[in-house]
Amino acid sequence: MQRRTFTSLMMASALALSAVSGTARAEAQEVRISHGYGLLYLPLMVIRDQNLVEKHAKTMGLGEVKTKWVLLDGGNVINDAMLAGNLDIAGTGAPGFVTLWSKAHGIPRSEVVGLGALSTSPLWLNTNNPNVKSLKDFTPKDKIAIPGIKTSLSAVLLQMAAAKTFGIENYAKLDPLTVSLSHPEAMASLVSGKTEITAHFTSPPFSYQEAKAPGITRVLNSTDVLGHITIDVVFALKSFTDKNPKLTQAFMAAQEEANAYIAKNRKGAAEIFLRVSKLKLPQEEVEQMLADPGTEFTSTPVDIMQYVIFMGKAGTIKTKPAVWHDMFVPVFKERKGS
């Protein structure tokens, strides 16, 4: 389905939902949205920089809607903030979303729903230990930095890679080596070589920056192990989407516009990333990262059920969706995702 058709469907859905619920009921005039540090959150950064939620909310008749942006990283931190009522919409690693969807499914106050995929890009496991060539070479003396223990994107991808290397019964074999650090902090620790951190499982731009540093080698590329799979998603509390159907659709339309902008204007997208993230990088390097064929920004989930299958086998989730779109807003039944 073409992007224009999907956007039209979203707008039609919003109008229908509004008619059912009654136009007299006012929707929220402020929406709180979070994104993390890296390039995987670029569509949200474009939305933030270009005020796209405000633009589409006004088009849908919601008037002057304000957005409040929060910087959060790590699935457990994001999930806690969402459940505490401090967020309305969040970008997060797909495993963290699957974990919360499973845990909260059927609980009205806590139930969450996906608003779409966010990004796909390889994560690299980099090391400063010359003796580590594969996952089998890590010893208890090594420490692997990830943004959140057990539930973050990096944590679950590491478990999935360990399951393929050591067997599903040993999926948590490397968990005792993991240390929770934000990606910027972990990169600084790894490159310095002066801390306990000997490895870092990270995403662009940090993965690229580390690879350029002396003495840093790559142990693992997540795409080589898991394929071209959705890495990050956008989600919200289901109660928020039920109470704010038009505002939800405004956000989704904003994301479609942001994705189209990134695909059409790599230079402009790189400028926005540097402006919003405040990272000190040459713009040309960011443009090169965006040119990587493994990096893609689309709202259609790709192979997200691979997380569900793994986490079900590992026993880290109990409730599982029958099909991928059970975890997303109804309009995604029209998409050819997986």
Coordinates of C-alpha atoms in Angstrom, one line a residue:
M1 CA 0.0 0.0 0.0
Q2 CA 1.4 3.4 -1.0
R3 CA 2.2 6.0 1.7
R4 CA -0.5 8.4 0.4
T5 CA -3.2 5.7 0.6
F6 CA -2.1 4.7 4.1
T7 CA -2.2 8.3 5.3
S8 CA -5.7 8.8 3.8
L9 CA -6.8 5.7 5.6
M10 CA -5.5 7.0 8.9
M11 CA -7.3 10.3 8.5
A12 CA -10.5 8.5 7.5
S13 CA -10.1 6.3 10.6
A14 CA -9.6 9.3 12.8
L15 CA -12.8 10.9 11.5
A16 CA -14.8 7.7 12.0
L17 CA -13.5 7.3 15.6
S18 CA -14.4 10.9 16.3
A19 CA -17.9 10.4 15.0
V20 CA -18.4 7.3 17.2
S21 CA -17.1 8.9 20.3
G22 CA -18.8 12.2 19.8
T23 CA -17.3 15.5 18.7
A24 CA -18.1 17.2 22.0
R25 CA -15.4 15.3 23.8
A26 CA -12.2 17.3 23.8
E27 CA -8.9 15.6 23.0
A28 CA -5.6 16.3 24.8
Q29 CA -4.0 19.6 24.0
E30 CA -0.5 18.4 24.9
V31 CA 1.2 15.1 24.0
R32 CA 4.4 13.9 25.7
I33 CA 6.8 12.0 23.4
S34 CA 10.2 10.4 24.1
H35 CA 13.1 9.4 21.9
G36 CA 16.6 8.1 22.6
Y37 CA 20.1 9.2 21.6
G38 CA 20.9 7.4 18.3
L39 CA 20.2 7.5 14.6
L40 CA 17.4 4.9 15.0
Y41 CA 15.2 7.7 16.5
L42 CA 15.7 10.0 13.5
P43 CA 12.0 10.1 12.4
L44 CA 11.0 11.3 15.9
M45 CA 13.8 13.9 15.7
V46 CA 12.4 15.1 12.4
I47 CA 8.9 15.3 13.8
R48 CA 10.3 17.3 16.7
D49 CA 12.4 19.6 14.7
Q50 CA 9.7 20.3 12.1
N51 CA 6.7 20.5 14.5
L52 CA 4.9 17.9 12.4
V53 CA 2.5 16.7 15.2
E54 CA 1.4 20.3 15.6
K55 CA 1.0 20.7 11.9
H56 CA -1.2 17.5 11.4
A57 CA -3.1 18.1 14.6
K58 CA -4.2 21.5 13.3
T59 CA -5.1 20.0 9.9
M60 CA -7.3 17.5 11.8
G61 CA -9.2 20.3 13.6
L62 CA -7.5 19.9 17.0
G63 CA -6.3 23.5 17.2
E64 CA -3.0 24.4 18.9
V65 CA -1.6 21.2 20.2
K66 CA 1.7 21.3 22.1
T67 CA 4.3 18.6 22.2
K68 CA 6.6 17.9 25.2
W69 CA 9.7 15.9 24.3
V70 CA 11.7 13.7 26.7
L71 CA 15.1 12.0 26.2
L72 CA 15.0 8.4 27.4
D73 CA 16.9 5.3 26.5
G74 CA 16.6 1.7 27.6
G75 CA 13.5 -0.4 27.4
N76 CA 13.0 -0.7 31.1
V77 CA 13.3 3.0 31.7
I78 CA 10.9 3.8 28.9
N79 CA 8.3 1.2 30.0
D80 CA 8.4 2.4 33.6
A81 CA 7.8 6.0 32.4
M82 CA 4.9 5.0 30.3
L83 CA 3.3 2.9 33.0
A84 CA 3.8 5.8 35.5
G85 CA 1.8 8.1 33.3
N86 CA 4.7 10.3 32.4
L87 CA 4.6 9.6 28.6
D88 CA 1.9 9.4 26.0
I89 CA 4.0 8.1 23.0
A90 CA 7.5 6.6 23.0
G91 CA 10.1 5.3 20.6
T92 CA 11.7 2.2 22.0
G93 CA 13.4 -1.1 21.1
A94 CA 11.1 -3.7 19.7
P95 CA 11.8 -6.2 22.4
G96 CA 10.9 -3.7 25.2
F97 CA 7.6 -3.0 23.5
V98 CA 6.9 -6.8 23.1
T99 CA 7.7 -7.3 26.7
L100 CA 5.3 -4.6 27.9
W101 CA 2.6 -5.6 25.4
S102 CA 2.7 -9.1 26.8
K103 CA 2.8 -8.1 30.4
A104 CA 0.0 -5.5 30.2
H105 CA -2.3 -7.2 27.6
G106 CA -5.9 -7.1 28.9
I107 CA -5.2 -4.7 31.8
P108 CA -7.1 -1.5 30.9
R109 CA -4.8 1.0 32.8
S110 CA -1.6 -0.5 31.5
E111 CA -2.3 -2.0 28.1
V112 CA -0.2 -0.6 25.3
V113 CA -0.5 -0.6 21.5
G114 CA 2.0 -0.1 18.7
L115 CA 1.6 2.9 16.4
G116 CA 4.1 1.5 13.9
A117 CA 7.7 0.5 13.3
L118 CA 10.3 3.2 13.6
S119 CA 13.6 2.0 12.2
T120 CA 15.8 -0.9 11.0
S121 CA 19.6 -0.8 11.2
P122 CA 22.4 -3.2 12.2
L123 CA 23.7 -3.1 15.8
W124 CA 27.3 -3.8 16.2
L125 CA 29.0 -5.5 19.2
N126 CA 32.4 -3.8 19.4
T127 CA 35.3 -4.7 21.7
N128 CA 38.6 -3.3 22.9
N129 CA 39.8 -6.8 23.9
P130 CA 42.0 -8.3 21.2
N131 CA 41.3 -11.8 22.5
V132 CA 37.6 -11.6 21.7
K133 CA 36.8 -12.6 18.2
S134 CA 33.3 -14.2 18.7
L135 CA 30.7 -14.6 21.5
K136 CA 32.5 -17.7 22.6
D137 CA 35.6 -15.7 23.5
F138 CA 34.1 -13.6 26.3
T139 CA 35.2 -14.5 29.8
P140 CA 33.9 -13.4 33.3
K141 CA 36.6 -10.6 33.2
D142 CA 34.7 -8.9 30.3
K143 CA 31.9 -6.4 30.7
I144 CA 29.5 -5.6 27.9
A145 CA 27.8 -2.2 28.0
I146 CA 24.1 -2.0 27.0
P147 CA 21.5 0.7 27.8
G148 CA 19.3 -1.5 30.0
I149 CA 19.7 -5.0 31.5
K150 CA 17.5 -7.8 30.1
T151 CA 14.8 -5.7 28.5
S152 CA 16.6 -3.2 26.3
L153 CA 17.0 -3.7 22.6
S154 CA 20.7 -4.5 22.9
A155 CA 20.1 -6.9 25.8
V156 CA 17.5 -9.0 23.9
L157 CA 19.5 -8.9 20.7
L158 CA 22.5 -10.2 22.6
Q159 CA 20.3 -13.0 24.1
M160 CA 19.1 -13.9 20.6
A161 CA 22.6 -14.1 19.3
A162 CA 23.7 -16.1 22.3
A163 CA 20.8 -18.6 21.7
K164 CA 22.0 -19.1 18.1
T165 CA 25.6 -19.6 19.4
F166 CA 25.1 -21.6 22.5
G167 CA 21.5 -23.0 22.2
I168 CA 18.2 -21.6 23.4
E169 CA 18.7 -23.1 26.8
N170 CA 21.8 -20.8 27.2
Y171 CA 20.2 -17.6 25.8
A172 CA 21.2 -15.8 29.1
K173 CA 24.8 -17.0 29.1
L174 CA 26.2 -13.5 28.6
D175 CA 23.7 -11.7 30.8
P176 CA 26.1 -11.7 33.9
L177 CA 28.6 -9.8 31.8
T178 CA 26.2 -6.9 30.9
V179 CA 26.4 -3.4 32.5
S180 CA 23.8 -0.7 32.1
L181 CA 25.2 2.5 30.5
S182 CA 23.8 5.0 28.1
H183 CA 25.2 4.7 24.6
P184 CA 27.3 7.9 24.9
E185 CA 28.7 6.9 28.2
A186 CA 29.5 3.3 27.0
M187 CA 31.2 4.6 23.9
A188 CA 33.5 6.9 25.9
S189 CA 34.3 4.0 28.3
L190 CA 35.1 1.5 25.6
V191 CA 37.2 3.9 23.5
S192 CA 39.2 5.1 26.5
G193 CA 40.1 1.5 27.6
K194 CA 40.4 2.8 31.2
T195 CA 37.2 1.2 32.7
E196 CA 35.9 -2.3 33.2
I197 CA 33.9 -2.0 29.9
T198 CA 35.5 -4.2 27.2
A199 CA 32.5 -4.4 24.8
H200 CA 29.5 -2.3 23.8
F201 CA 26.5 -3.5 21.8
T202 CA 25.3 -0.3 20.1
S203 CA 23.6 1.4 17.1
P204 CA 24.6 4.2 14.8
P205 CA 26.2 6.6 15.1
F206 CA 28.0 5.2 18.1
S207 CA 28.8 1.9 16.4
Y208 CA 30.5 3.8 13.5
Q209 CA 32.4 6.1 15.9
E210 CA 33.8 3.2 17.9
A211 CA 34.8 1.3 14.8
K212 CA 37.0 4.2 13.8
A213 CA 38.9 4.3 17.1
P214 CA 42.3 2.5 17.5
G215 CA 42.1 -0.9 19.0
I216 CA 38.4 -1.4 18.5
T217 CA 37.1 -4.4 16.5
R218 CA 33.7 -5.7 15.7
V219 CA 32.6 -9.0 17.2
L220 CA 29.0 -9.2 15.8
N221 CA 26.7 -7.5 13.3
S222 CA 23.1 -8.1 14.4
T223 CA 21.9 -8.2 10.8
D224 CA 24.2 -11.2 10.0
V225 CA 22.6 -13.1 12.9
L226 CA 18.9 -12.0 12.7
G227 CA 18.5 -10.6 9.2
H228 CA 16.8 -7.3 8.2
I229 CA 14.5 -6.9 11.2
T230 CA 12.6 -4.0 12.7
I231 CA 14.8 -2.7 15.5
D232 CA 12.7 0.1 17.1
V233 CA 8.9 0.8 17.2
V234 CA 6.6 3.6 18.4
F235 CA 3.9 2.8 20.9
A236 CA 1.4 4.4 23.3
L237 CA -0.9 3.4 26.1
K238 CA -4.1 2.0 24.5
S239 CA -6.2 4.2 26.8
F240 CA -4.4 7.3 25.3
T241 CA -5.2 6.2 21.7
D242 CA -8.9 5.4 22.7
K243 CA -9.3 8.9 24.3
N244 CA -7.4 10.7 21.6
P245 CA -8.1 9.1 18.2
K246 CA -7.5 12.2 16.1
L247 CA -4.3 13.1 18.0
T248 CA -3.0 9.6 17.6
Q249 CA -3.7 9.8 13.8
A250 CA -2.0 13.2 13.7
F251 CA 1.2 11.6 15.2
M252 CA 1.1 8.7 12.7
A253 CA 0.7 11.1 9.8
A254 CA 3.6 13.1 11.1
Q255 CA 5.7 10.0 11.2
E256 CA 4.9 9.2 7.6
E257 CA 5.9 12.7 6.6
A258 CA 9.1 12.4 8.5
N259 CA 10.0 9.1 6.8
A260 CA 9.3 10.6 3.4
Y261 CA 11.5 13.6 4.2
I262 CA 14.4 11.3 5.3
A263 CA 14.2 9.2 2.1
K264 CA 14.1 12.3 -0.1
N265 CA 16.5 14.6 1.7
R266 CA 19.5 12.8 3.3
K267 CA 21.4 16.1 3.8
G268 CA 18.6 17.8 5.6
A269 CA 17.9 14.7 7.7
A270 CA 21.6 14.6 8.8
E271 CA 21.4 18.3 9.7
I272 CA 18.3 17.7 11.8
F273 CA 19.9 14.7 13.6
L274 CA 22.9 16.7 14.6
R275 CA 20.8 19.7 15.6
V276 CA 18.4 17.6 17.8
S277 CA 20.9 15.1 19.2
K278 CA 23.6 17.7 19.8
L279 CA 26.3 15.2 18.9
K280 CA 29.5 16.5 17.6
L281 CA 30.0 14.6 14.2
P282 CA 30.9 15.6 10.7
Q283 CA 27.6 15.9 8.7
E284 CA 29.2 13.9 5.9
E285 CA 29.6 10.9 8.2
V286 CA 25.9 11.0 9.2
E287 CA 24.9 11.1 5.6
Q288 CA 27.1 8.0 4.9
M289 CA 25.3 6.2 7.8
L290 CA 22.0 7.1 6.3
A291 CA 23.2 5.7 2.9
D292 CA 23.8 2.3 4.5
P293 CA 21.3 -0.1 2.7
G294 CA 20.7 -1.8 6.0
T295 CA 19.3 1.4 7.6
E296 CA 15.7 2.0 6.8
F297 CA 12.9 4.2 8.3
T298 CA 9.4 2.8 7.7
S299 CA 6.3 2.4 9.8
T300 CA 5.7 -1.1 8.5
P301 CA 7.0 -3.8 10.9
V302 CA 9.4 -6.3 9.4
D303 CA 9.8 -9.8 11.0
I304 CA 8.8 -8.5 14.5
M305 CA 7.4 -11.9 15.3
Q306 CA 11.0 -13.2 15.5
Y307 CA 11.2 -11.4 18.9
V308 CA 7.9 -12.9 20.0
I309 CA 9.0 -16.5 19.0
F310 CA 12.3 -16.1 20.8
M311 CA 11.0 -14.5 23.9
G312 CA 8.2 -17.2 24.1
K313 CA 10.8 -20.0 23.9
A314 CA 13.0 -18.3 26.4
G315 CA 10.1 -17.8 28.8
T316 CA 10.5 -14.1 29.1
I317 CA 7.0 -13.4 27.9
K318 CA 3.8 -15.4 28.5
T319 CA 1.0 -13.8 26.5
K320 CA 1.8 -13.9 22.7
P321 CA 0.0 -12.3 19.8
A322 CA -1.5 -14.7 17.2
V323 CA -0.3 -12.4 14.4
W324 CA 2.0 -9.4 14.4
H325 CA -0.7 -6.8 13.8
D326 CA -2.5 -7.8 17.1
M327 CA 0.1 -5.6 18.8
F328 CA -0.7 -2.5 16.7
V329 CA -3.6 -0.1 16.1
P330 CA -6.3 -1.7 13.8
V331 CA -5.3 0.2 10.7
F332 CA -2.1 -1.9 10.4
K333 CA -4.2 -4.9 9.4
E334 CA -4.0 -3.3 5.9
R335 CA -0.2 -3.4 5.9
K336 CA 1.9 -6.2 4.5
G337 CA 4.1 -6.4 7.6
S338 CA 5.5 -9.4 9.5

